[in-house]
């Protein structure tokens, strides 16, 4: 039995992690405090669009609350864990059509990678930079699919910082992997018969991208990636690795080299991802280096 299962915190309906919500007496927030909602979210947004997170539940009737067909545009992440539920169907169908995939299992492999690289990206980066863990457990997350490809927007119902019985890396693994991304991968496997190793490869790719796409120091990010993988569930450490390349402008950048394929090359776009395992390691590094 894991420490998380053995030492639940009374009163935390979301599980055995103690949550300090914004404004709680035990989580006093001051200007510049990375635990203060606006400070934390503004700092994350400065790293790029993938890290932008809204707060609260959009009110019924808001312009972005309903899709064109009248169905809810925002999806509750915890409802996606039902492999045969309507919410996962909507998310998967949107990615299937938007990416031009020919099969549902290929759409699932692309979906899990872009999902991990967007929905939980802010939490992974926030932890890497501050050692603190945002509450992106699925019951606290809402998201909007992008009709073209990927995830358009993400919201947390409530801003919370999680504290677990172990290290901050273990807390992050529990919230992001054990509670959210790996159960979603399981649901997609049941729904589409996509390979579990490939799905988990997409989880690893998305989490690595959450670090590599930021503007933070690549050396720091590489160390934090190693810490994140240490003891992580799902066997993610074996599914790829990170390297640092020097771009044409002379700046270093952390990149991820996959060992599993998302099958995006079988979509209507018919192109390989830069990190595709079907391309040689040297060619991938050269492609990343050539980017500006």
PDB file of C-alpha atoms in Angstrom:
ATOM      1  CA  UNK A   1       0.000   0.000   0.000  1.00  0.00           C
ATOM      2  CA  UNK A   2       1.342   3.433  -0.874  1.00  0.00           C
ATOM      3  CA  UNK A   3       1.799   6.218   1.623  1.00  0.00           C
ATOM      4  CA  UNK A   4      -1.017   8.079  -0.104  1.00  0.00           C
ATOM      5  CA  UNK A   5      -3.439   5.259   0.564  1.00  0.00           C
ATOM      6  CA  UNK A   6      -2.198   4.667   4.103  1.00  0.00           C
ATOM      7  CA  UNK A   7      -2.308   8.236   5.390  1.00  0.00           C
ATOM      8  CA  UNK A   8      -5.478   9.997   4.188  1.00  0.00           C
ATOM      9  CA  UNK A   9      -6.035  13.530   5.444  1.00  0.00           C
ATOM     10  CA  UNK A  10      -9.457  13.777   7.112  1.00  0.00           C
ATOM     11  CA  UNK A  11     -11.859  16.169   5.479  1.00  0.00           C
ATOM     12  CA  UNK A  12     -10.255  16.158   2.045  1.00  0.00           C
ATOM     13  CA  UNK A  13     -12.979  14.802  -0.188  1.00  0.00           C
ATOM     14  CA  UNK A  14     -10.637  14.693  -3.159  1.00  0.00           C
ATOM     15  CA  UNK A  15      -8.297  12.102  -1.632  1.00  0.00           C
ATOM     16  CA  UNK A  16      -5.354  11.800   0.768  1.00  0.00           C
ATOM     17  CA  UNK A  17      -3.627  15.066  -0.143  1.00  0.00           C
ATOM     18  CA  UNK A  18      -4.101  18.091   2.091  1.00  0.00           C
ATOM     19  CA  UNK A  19      -5.306  21.053   0.018  1.00  0.00           C
ATOM     20  CA  UNK A  20      -4.629  24.666   0.973  1.00  0.00           C
ATOM     21  CA  UNK A  21      -7.122  26.788  -0.942  1.00  0.00           C
ATOM     22  CA  UNK A  22      -6.623  30.401  -1.922  1.00  0.00           C
ATOM     23  CA  UNK A  23      -7.705  32.594   0.975  1.00  0.00           C
ATOM     24  CA  UNK A  24      -7.595  29.837   3.621  1.00  0.00           C
ATOM     25  CA  UNK A  25      -6.192  30.903   6.984  1.00  0.00           C
ATOM     26  CA  UNK A  26      -3.422  28.309   6.681  1.00  0.00           C
ATOM     27  CA  UNK A  27      -2.409  29.589   3.257  1.00  0.00           C
ATOM     28  CA  UNK A  28      -1.986  33.308   3.787  1.00  0.00           C
ATOM     29  CA  UNK A  29      -1.028  34.932   0.506  1.00  0.00           C
ATOM     30  CA  UNK A  30       1.134  38.012   0.110  1.00  0.00           C
ATOM     31  CA  UNK A  31       2.180  40.022  -2.911  1.00  0.00           C
ATOM     32  CA  UNK A  32       4.786  38.047  -4.847  1.00  0.00           C
ATOM     33  CA  UNK A  33       3.875  34.800  -3.091  1.00  0.00           C
ATOM     34  CA  UNK A  34       3.876  31.966  -5.683  1.00  0.00           C
ATOM     35  CA  UNK A  35       0.950  30.412  -3.786  1.00  0.00           C
ATOM     36  CA  UNK A  36      -1.216  33.486  -4.461  1.00  0.00           C
ATOM     37  CA  UNK A  37      -3.545  32.755  -7.415  1.00  0.00           C
ATOM     38  CA  UNK A  38      -2.971  35.784  -9.604  1.00  0.00           C
ATOM     39  CA  UNK A  39       0.773  35.830  -8.965  1.00  0.00           C
ATOM     40  CA  UNK A  40       1.151  32.133  -9.732  1.00  0.00           C
ATOM     41  CA  UNK A  41      -1.050  32.094 -12.831  1.00  0.00           C
ATOM     42  CA  UNK A  42       0.434  35.285 -14.283  1.00  0.00           C
ATOM     43  CA  UNK A  43       3.946  33.908 -13.838  1.00  0.00           C
ATOM     44  CA  UNK A  44       2.955  30.710 -15.626  1.00  0.00           C
ATOM     45  CA  UNK A  45       1.190  32.530 -18.481  1.00  0.00           C
ATOM     46  CA  UNK A  46       4.398  34.470 -19.131  1.00  0.00           C
ATOM     47  CA  UNK A  47       5.954  31.201 -20.338  1.00  0.00           C
ATOM     48  CA  UNK A  48       3.430  30.848 -23.171  1.00  0.00           C
ATOM     49  CA  UNK A  49      -0.209  30.050 -24.060  1.00  0.00           C
ATOM     50  CA  UNK A  50      -0.056  26.393 -23.011  1.00  0.00           C
ATOM     51  CA  UNK A  51       0.362  27.470 -19.378  1.00  0.00           C
ATOM     52  CA  UNK A  52      -2.644  29.772 -19.189  1.00  0.00           C
ATOM     53  CA  UNK A  53      -5.301  28.640 -16.728  1.00  0.00           C
ATOM     54  CA  UNK A  54      -8.576  30.299 -15.794  1.00  0.00           C
ATOM     55  CA  UNK A  55     -10.262  30.074 -12.410  1.00  0.00           C
ATOM     56  CA  UNK A  56     -13.806  29.146 -11.479  1.00  0.00           C
ATOM     57  CA  UNK A  57     -16.689  27.596 -13.351  1.00  0.00           C
ATOM     58  CA  UNK A  58     -17.957  29.582 -16.368  1.00  0.00           C
ATOM     59  CA  UNK A  59     -21.554  30.695 -15.705  1.00  0.00           C
ATOM     60  CA  UNK A  60     -24.329  29.014 -17.637  1.00  0.00           C
ATOM     61  CA  UNK A  61     -25.132  31.074 -20.699  1.00  0.00           C
ATOM     62  CA  UNK A  62     -21.656  32.581 -21.022  1.00  0.00           C
ATOM     63  CA  UNK A  63     -20.619  33.002 -24.685  1.00  0.00           C
ATOM     64  CA  UNK A  64     -18.073  30.199 -24.465  1.00  0.00           C
ATOM     65  CA  UNK A  65     -20.153  27.811 -22.359  1.00  0.00           C
ATOM     66  CA  UNK A  66     -21.985  26.069 -25.198  1.00  0.00           C
ATOM     67  CA  UNK A  67     -20.663  24.664 -28.445  1.00  0.00           C
ATOM     68  CA  UNK A  68     -22.308  25.341 -31.796  1.00  0.00           C
ATOM     69  CA  UNK A  69     -24.499  22.255 -31.466  1.00  0.00           C
ATOM     70  CA  UNK A  70     -25.766  23.343 -28.047  1.00  0.00           C
ATOM     71  CA  UNK A  71     -23.769  20.768 -26.081  1.00  0.00           C
ATOM     72  CA  UNK A  72     -21.577  21.920 -23.166  1.00  0.00           C
ATOM     73  CA  UNK A  73     -18.311  23.272 -24.580  1.00  0.00           C
ATOM     74  CA  UNK A  74     -16.466  22.919 -21.268  1.00  0.00           C
ATOM     75  CA  UNK A  75     -15.821  19.338 -20.190  1.00  0.00           C
ATOM     76  CA  UNK A  76     -15.223  18.180 -16.626  1.00  0.00           C
ATOM     77  CA  UNK A  77     -11.946  16.254 -16.543  1.00  0.00           C
ATOM     78  CA  UNK A  78     -13.192  13.699 -14.015  1.00  0.00           C
ATOM     79  CA  UNK A  79     -16.013  12.717 -16.381  1.00  0.00           C
ATOM     80  CA  UNK A  80     -13.457  11.873 -19.067  1.00  0.00           C
ATOM     81  CA  UNK A  81     -12.314   8.886 -17.009  1.00  0.00           C
ATOM     82  CA  UNK A  82     -15.476   6.974 -17.951  1.00  0.00           C
ATOM     83  CA  UNK A  83     -14.354   5.135 -21.112  1.00  0.00           C
ATOM     84  CA  UNK A  84     -17.860   5.014 -22.546  1.00  0.00           C
ATOM     85  CA  UNK A  85     -19.187   8.328 -21.254  1.00  0.00           C
ATOM     86  CA  UNK A  86     -20.390  11.192 -23.479  1.00  0.00           C
ATOM     87  CA  UNK A  87     -17.640  13.571 -22.357  1.00  0.00           C
ATOM     88  CA  UNK A  88     -14.790  11.341 -23.500  1.00  0.00           C
ATOM     89  CA  UNK A  89     -16.726  10.662 -26.704  1.00  0.00           C
ATOM     90  CA  UNK A  90     -16.955  14.384 -27.395  1.00  0.00           C
ATOM     91  CA  UNK A  91     -13.263  15.000 -26.689  1.00  0.00           C
ATOM     92  CA  UNK A  92     -12.129  12.026 -28.754  1.00  0.00           C
ATOM     93  CA  UNK A  93     -14.468  12.800 -31.658  1.00  0.00           C
ATOM     94  CA  UNK A  94     -13.298  16.425 -31.736  1.00  0.00           C
ATOM     95  CA  UNK A  95      -9.653  15.365 -31.945  1.00  0.00           C
ATOM     96  CA  UNK A  96     -10.461  12.622 -34.460  1.00  0.00           C
ATOM     97  CA  UNK A  97     -12.145  15.091 -36.812  1.00  0.00           C
ATOM     98  CA  UNK A  98      -9.832  18.025 -36.194  1.00  0.00           C
ATOM     99  CA  UNK A  99      -6.627  16.044 -36.757  1.00  0.00           C
ATOM    100  CA  UNK A 100      -8.037  14.127 -39.691  1.00  0.00           C
ATOM    101  CA  UNK A 101      -7.128  10.779 -38.165  1.00  0.00           C
ATOM    102  CA  UNK A 102      -8.302   7.665 -39.941  1.00  0.00           C
ATOM    103  CA  UNK A 103      -8.775   5.512 -36.832  1.00  0.00           C
ATOM    104  CA  UNK A 104     -10.014   6.118 -33.290  1.00  0.00           C
ATOM    105  CA  UNK A 105      -6.959   4.534 -31.707  1.00  0.00           C
ATOM    106  CA  UNK A 106      -4.624   6.871 -33.611  1.00  0.00           C
ATOM    107  CA  UNK A 107      -6.727   9.837 -32.498  1.00  0.00           C
ATOM    108  CA  UNK A 108      -6.454   8.589 -28.910  1.00  0.00           C
ATOM    109  CA  UNK A 109      -2.653   8.476 -29.115  1.00  0.00           C
ATOM    110  CA  UNK A 110      -2.458  12.038 -30.396  1.00  0.00           C
ATOM    111  CA  UNK A 111      -5.075  13.199 -27.888  1.00  0.00           C
ATOM    112  CA  UNK A 112      -3.287  11.919 -24.789  1.00  0.00           C
ATOM    113  CA  UNK A 113      -0.056  13.661 -25.798  1.00  0.00           C
ATOM    114  CA  UNK A 114      -1.639  17.054 -26.488  1.00  0.00           C
ATOM    115  CA  UNK A 115      -3.825  16.696 -23.377  1.00  0.00           C
ATOM    116  CA  UNK A 116      -0.827  16.040 -21.113  1.00  0.00           C
ATOM    117  CA  UNK A 117       1.054  18.859 -22.800  1.00  0.00           C
ATOM    118  CA  UNK A 118      -1.735  21.351 -22.093  1.00  0.00           C
ATOM    119  CA  UNK A 119      -4.190  20.425 -19.325  1.00  0.00           C
ATOM    120  CA  UNK A 120      -1.648  19.576 -16.620  1.00  0.00           C
ATOM    121  CA  UNK A 121       1.305  21.508 -18.093  1.00  0.00           C
ATOM    122  CA  UNK A 122       0.989  24.473 -15.729  1.00  0.00           C
ATOM    123  CA  UNK A 123       1.098  22.217 -12.683  1.00  0.00           C
ATOM    124  CA  UNK A 124       4.234  20.428 -13.895  1.00  0.00           C
ATOM    125  CA  UNK A 125       6.034  23.692 -14.649  1.00  0.00           C
ATOM    126  CA  UNK A 126       4.879  25.387 -11.437  1.00  0.00           C
ATOM    127  CA  UNK A 127       6.286  22.493  -9.447  1.00  0.00           C
ATOM    128  CA  UNK A 128       9.562  22.584 -11.397  1.00  0.00           C
ATOM    129  CA  UNK A 129      10.032  26.282 -10.642  1.00  0.00           C
ATOM    130  CA  UNK A 130       8.623  26.570  -7.110  1.00  0.00           C
ATOM    131  CA  UNK A 131       8.378  23.083  -5.625  1.00  0.00           C
ATOM    132  CA  UNK A 132       4.643  23.634  -5.104  1.00  0.00           C
ATOM    133  CA  UNK A 133       1.875  21.525  -6.614  1.00  0.00           C
ATOM    134  CA  UNK A 134      -1.272  23.010  -8.149  1.00  0.00           C
ATOM    135  CA  UNK A 135      -4.436  20.988  -7.705  1.00  0.00           C
ATOM    136  CA  UNK A 136      -5.047  19.608 -11.180  1.00  0.00           C
ATOM    137  CA  UNK A 137      -6.720  16.472  -9.959  1.00  0.00           C
ATOM    138  CA  UNK A 138      -9.499  15.752 -12.451  1.00  0.00           C
ATOM    139  CA  UNK A 139     -12.377  16.800 -10.198  1.00  0.00           C
ATOM    140  CA  UNK A 140     -10.887  20.313 -10.052  1.00  0.00           C
ATOM    141  CA  UNK A 141     -10.314  20.780 -13.799  1.00  0.00           C
ATOM    142  CA  UNK A 142     -12.477  21.945 -16.709  1.00  0.00           C
ATOM    143  CA  UNK A 143     -11.316  22.072 -20.326  1.00  0.00           C
ATOM    144  CA  UNK A 144     -12.486  23.092 -23.780  1.00  0.00           C
ATOM    145  CA  UNK A 145     -11.540  21.008 -26.827  1.00  0.00           C
ATOM    146  CA  UNK A 146     -10.073  22.864 -29.798  1.00  0.00           C
ATOM    147  CA  UNK A 147     -12.079  22.033 -32.946  1.00  0.00           C
ATOM    148  CA  UNK A 148      -8.844  22.138 -34.935  1.00  0.00           C
ATOM    149  CA  UNK A 149      -6.532  20.110 -32.714  1.00  0.00           C
ATOM    150  CA  UNK A 150      -5.775  19.747 -29.017  1.00  0.00           C
ATOM    151  CA  UNK A 151      -7.146  21.674 -26.046  1.00  0.00           C
ATOM    152  CA  UNK A 152      -8.244  25.299 -26.391  1.00  0.00           C
ATOM    153  CA  UNK A 153      -8.658  26.342 -22.742  1.00  0.00           C
ATOM    154  CA  UNK A 154      -8.210  25.021 -19.203  1.00  0.00           C
ATOM    155  CA  UNK A 155      -9.720  26.132 -15.897  1.00  0.00           C
ATOM    156  CA  UNK A 156      -9.343  25.110 -12.277  1.00  0.00           C
ATOM    157  CA  UNK A 157     -12.563  25.228 -10.316  1.00  0.00           C
ATOM    158  CA  UNK A 158     -10.619  26.383  -7.240  1.00  0.00           C
ATOM    159  CA  UNK A 159      -7.001  27.467  -6.827  1.00  0.00           C
ATOM    160  CA  UNK A 160      -5.356  25.061  -4.390  1.00  0.00           C
ATOM    161  CA  UNK A 161      -1.824  24.071  -3.445  1.00  0.00           C
ATOM    162  CA  UNK A 162      -1.494  20.404  -2.503  1.00  0.00           C
ATOM    163  CA  UNK A 163       0.665  18.972   0.261  1.00  0.00           C
ATOM    164  CA  UNK A 164       1.204  15.221   0.463  1.00  0.00           C
ATOM    165  CA  UNK A 165       2.863  12.849   2.930  1.00  0.00           C
ATOM    166  CA  UNK A 166       6.011  12.518   0.816  1.00  0.00           C
ATOM    167  CA  UNK A 167       8.160  14.783  -1.323  1.00  0.00           C
ATOM    168  CA  UNK A 168       6.709  17.442  -3.600  1.00  0.00           C
ATOM    169  CA  UNK A 169       7.636  15.230  -6.583  1.00  0.00           C
ATOM    170  CA  UNK A 170       5.545  12.412  -5.118  1.00  0.00           C
ATOM    171  CA  UNK A 171       2.652  14.806  -4.587  1.00  0.00           C
ATOM    172  CA  UNK A 172       2.889  15.896  -8.219  1.00  0.00           C
ATOM    173  CA  UNK A 173       3.084  12.297  -9.440  1.00  0.00           C
ATOM    174  CA  UNK A 174      -0.016  11.468  -7.444  1.00  0.00           C
ATOM    175  CA  UNK A 175      -2.081  14.448  -8.628  1.00  0.00           C
ATOM    176  CA  UNK A 176      -0.965  14.535 -12.267  1.00  0.00           C
ATOM    177  CA  UNK A 177      -0.195  10.907 -13.051  1.00  0.00           C
ATOM    178  CA  UNK A 178      -1.919   8.519 -10.631  1.00  0.00           C
ATOM    179  CA  UNK A 179      -5.135  10.512 -10.382  1.00  0.00           C
ATOM    180  CA  UNK A 180      -5.405  12.166 -13.791  1.00  0.00           C
ATOM    181  CA  UNK A 181      -3.313  11.247 -16.835  1.00  0.00           C
ATOM    182  CA  UNK A 182      -2.797   7.528 -16.300  1.00  0.00           C
ATOM    183  CA  UNK A 183      -6.506   6.860 -15.602  1.00  0.00           C
ATOM    184  CA  UNK A 184      -7.323   8.843 -18.752  1.00  0.00           C
ATOM    185  CA  UNK A 185      -4.862   6.683 -20.697  1.00  0.00           C
ATOM    186  CA  UNK A 186      -6.614   3.591 -19.312  1.00  0.00           C
ATOM    187  CA  UNK A 187     -10.002   4.959 -20.381  1.00  0.00           C
ATOM    188  CA  UNK A 188      -8.728   5.651 -23.901  1.00  0.00           C
ATOM    189  CA  UNK A 189      -7.270   2.152 -24.107  1.00  0.00           C
ATOM    190  CA  UNK A 190     -10.608   0.602 -23.162  1.00  0.00           C
ATOM    191  CA  UNK A 191     -12.496   2.861 -25.547  1.00  0.00           C
ATOM    192  CA  UNK A 192     -10.253   2.597 -28.622  1.00  0.00           C
ATOM    193  CA  UNK A 193      -7.946  -0.406 -28.001  1.00  0.00           C
ATOM    194  CA  UNK A 194      -4.920   1.845 -28.415  1.00  0.00           C
ATOM    195  CA  UNK A 195      -1.780   0.308 -26.950  1.00  0.00           C
ATOM    196  CA  UNK A 196      -1.201   1.129 -23.288  1.00  0.00           C
ATOM    197  CA  UNK A 197       2.561   1.624 -23.753  1.00  0.00           C
ATOM    198  CA  UNK A 198       1.935   4.053 -26.607  1.00  0.00           C
ATOM    199  CA  UNK A 199      -0.661   5.936 -24.568  1.00  0.00           C
ATOM    200  CA  UNK A 200       1.714   6.222 -21.644  1.00  0.00           C
ATOM    201  CA  UNK A 201       4.379   7.352 -24.081  1.00  0.00           C
ATOM    202  CA  UNK A 202       2.056  10.226 -24.929  1.00  0.00           C
ATOM    203  CA  UNK A 203       1.702  11.015 -21.220  1.00  0.00           C
ATOM    204  CA  UNK A 204       5.481  11.138 -20.872  1.00  0.00           C
ATOM    205  CA  UNK A 205       5.825  13.291 -23.986  1.00  0.00           C
ATOM    206  CA  UNK A 206       3.198  15.765 -22.799  1.00  0.00           C
ATOM    207  CA  UNK A 207       4.699  16.076 -19.318  1.00  0.00           C
ATOM    208  CA  UNK A 208       8.194  16.562 -20.759  1.00  0.00           C
ATOM    209  CA  UNK A 209       6.851  19.185 -23.154  1.00  0.00           C
ATOM    210  CA  UNK A 210       5.351  20.996 -20.163  1.00  0.00           C
ATOM    211  CA  UNK A 211       8.937  21.667 -19.092  1.00  0.00           C
ATOM    212  CA  UNK A 212      10.701  21.890 -22.451  1.00  0.00           C
ATOM    213  CA  UNK A 213       8.303  24.441 -23.965  1.00  0.00           C
ATOM    214  CA  UNK A 214       8.862  26.934 -21.155  1.00  0.00           C
ATOM    215  CA  UNK A 215      11.374  29.783 -20.998  1.00  0.00           C
ATOM    216  CA  UNK A 216      13.056  28.436 -17.879  1.00  0.00           C
ATOM    217  CA  UNK A 217      16.694  27.335 -17.548  1.00  0.00           C
ATOM    218  CA  UNK A 218      17.163  24.021 -19.433  1.00  0.00           C
ATOM    219  CA  UNK A 219      19.639  22.714 -16.854  1.00  0.00           C
ATOM    220  CA  UNK A 220      17.130  23.248 -14.069  1.00  0.00           C
ATOM    221  CA  UNK A 221      14.360  21.671 -16.142  1.00  0.00           C
ATOM    222  CA  UNK A 222      16.472  18.597 -16.884  1.00  0.00           C
ATOM    223  CA  UNK A 223      17.120  18.093 -13.170  1.00  0.00           C
ATOM    224  CA  UNK A 224      13.453  18.511 -12.369  1.00  0.00           C
ATOM    225  CA  UNK A 225      12.489  16.048 -15.112  1.00  0.00           C
ATOM    226  CA  UNK A 226      14.776  13.457 -13.523  1.00  0.00           C
ATOM    227  CA  UNK A 227      13.178  14.123 -10.129  1.00  0.00           C
ATOM    228  CA  UNK A 228       9.685  13.845 -11.619  1.00  0.00           C
ATOM    229  CA  UNK A 229      10.492  10.458 -13.179  1.00  0.00           C
ATOM    230  CA  UNK A 230      12.055   9.047 -10.010  1.00  0.00           C
ATOM    231  CA  UNK A 231       9.541   6.480  -8.799  1.00  0.00           C
ATOM    232  CA  UNK A 232       6.841   7.753 -11.161  1.00  0.00           C
ATOM    233  CA  UNK A 233       4.029   5.284 -11.927  1.00  0.00           C
ATOM    234  CA  UNK A 234       3.356   4.044 -15.437  1.00  0.00           C
ATOM    235  CA  UNK A 235       6.953   3.232 -16.397  1.00  0.00           C
ATOM    236  CA  UNK A 236       7.398   6.688 -17.957  1.00  0.00           C
ATOM    237  CA  UNK A 237      11.174   6.745 -17.473  1.00  0.00           C
ATOM    238  CA  UNK A 238      11.628   4.062 -20.150  1.00  0.00           C
ATOM    239  CA  UNK A 239       9.511   5.812 -22.787  1.00  0.00           C
ATOM    240  CA  UNK A 240      11.868   8.607 -23.851  1.00  0.00           C
ATOM    241  CA  UNK A 241      14.619  10.934 -22.693  1.00  0.00           C
ATOM    242  CA  UNK A 242      15.489  14.611 -22.688  1.00  0.00           C
ATOM    243  CA  UNK A 243      18.536  16.275 -24.226  1.00  0.00           C
ATOM    244  CA  UNK A 244      19.677  19.877 -24.447  1.00  0.00           C
ATOM    245  CA  UNK A 245      20.287  21.358 -27.897  1.00  0.00           C
ATOM    246  CA  UNK A 246      21.657  24.745 -28.915  1.00  0.00           C
ATOM    247  CA  UNK A 247      19.344  26.581 -31.288  1.00  0.00           C
ATOM    248  CA  UNK A 248      20.386  28.719 -34.230  1.00  0.00           C
ATOM    249  CA  UNK A 249      20.208  31.863 -32.108  1.00  0.00           C
ATOM    250  CA  UNK A 250      22.685  30.351 -29.640  1.00  0.00           C
ATOM    251  CA  UNK A 251      20.206  29.685 -26.835  1.00  0.00           C
ATOM    252  CA  UNK A 252      19.947  26.259 -25.196  1.00  0.00           C
ATOM    253  CA  UNK A 253      16.687  24.344 -25.214  1.00  0.00           C
ATOM    254  CA  UNK A 254      15.522  21.136 -23.559  1.00  0.00           C
ATOM    255  CA  UNK A 255      13.857  18.694 -25.980  1.00  0.00           C
ATOM    256  CA  UNK A 256      12.217  15.302 -25.582  1.00  0.00           C
ATOM    257  CA  UNK A 257      12.974  12.267 -27.736  1.00  0.00           C
ATOM    258  CA  UNK A 258      10.149   9.746 -27.767  1.00  0.00           C
ATOM    259  CA  UNK A 259      10.448   5.970 -27.849  1.00  0.00           C
ATOM    260  CA  UNK A 260       6.778   5.479 -28.739  1.00  0.00           C
ATOM    261  CA  UNK A 261       4.738   6.743 -31.695  1.00  0.00           C
ATOM    262  CA  UNK A 262       1.556   8.842 -31.584  1.00  0.00           C
ATOM    263  CA  UNK A 263       0.664   7.887 -35.203  1.00  0.00           C
ATOM    264  CA  UNK A 264       0.137  11.533 -36.157  1.00  0.00           C
ATOM    265  CA  UNK A 265       1.868  10.760 -39.447  1.00  0.00           C
ATOM    266  CA  UNK A 266      -1.176   8.628 -40.369  1.00  0.00           C
ATOM    267  CA  UNK A 267      -3.495  11.654 -40.075  1.00  0.00           C
ATOM    268  CA  UNK A 268      -4.622  13.868 -42.918  1.00  0.00           C
ATOM    269  CA  UNK A 269      -1.562  16.071 -42.336  1.00  0.00           C
ATOM    270  CA  UNK A 270       0.695  13.055 -42.980  1.00  0.00           C
ATOM    271  CA  UNK A 271       3.700  14.531 -41.152  1.00  0.00           C
ATOM    272  CA  UNK A 272       5.906  13.165 -38.400  1.00  0.00           C
ATOM    273  CA  UNK A 273       6.301  14.982 -35.108  1.00  0.00           C
ATOM    274  CA  UNK A 274       9.799  16.355 -34.566  1.00  0.00           C
ATOM    275  CA  UNK A 275      10.217  13.929 -31.654  1.00  0.00           C
ATOM    276  CA  UNK A 276       8.887  10.915 -33.616  1.00  0.00           C
ATOM    277  CA  UNK A 277      10.628   7.665 -32.753  1.00  0.00           C
ATOM    278  CA  UNK A 278      10.414   6.620 -36.420  1.00  0.00           C
ATOM    279  CA  UNK A 279      13.065   9.243 -37.158  1.00  0.00           C
ATOM    280  CA  UNK A 280      16.653   8.593 -36.085  1.00  0.00           C
ATOM    281  CA  UNK A 281      17.906  10.180 -32.900  1.00  0.00           C
ATOM    282  CA  UNK A 282      20.532  12.235 -34.750  1.00  0.00           C
ATOM    283  CA  UNK A 283      17.960  13.541 -37.246  1.00  0.00           C
ATOM    284  CA  UNK A 284      15.621  14.565 -34.460  1.00  0.00           C
ATOM    285  CA  UNK A 285      18.332  16.413 -32.582  1.00  0.00           C
ATOM    286  CA  UNK A 286      19.370  18.152 -35.806  1.00  0.00           C
ATOM    287  CA  UNK A 287      15.751  19.165 -36.484  1.00  0.00           C
ATOM    288  CA  UNK A 288      15.362  20.611 -33.010  1.00  0.00           C
ATOM    289  CA  UNK A 289      18.678  22.431 -33.321  1.00  0.00           C
ATOM    290  CA  UNK A 290      17.592  24.022 -36.609  1.00  0.00           C
ATOM    291  CA  UNK A 291      14.515  25.561 -35.032  1.00  0.00           C
ATOM    292  CA  UNK A 292      14.634  29.235 -34.119  1.00  0.00           C
TER     293      UNK A 292
END
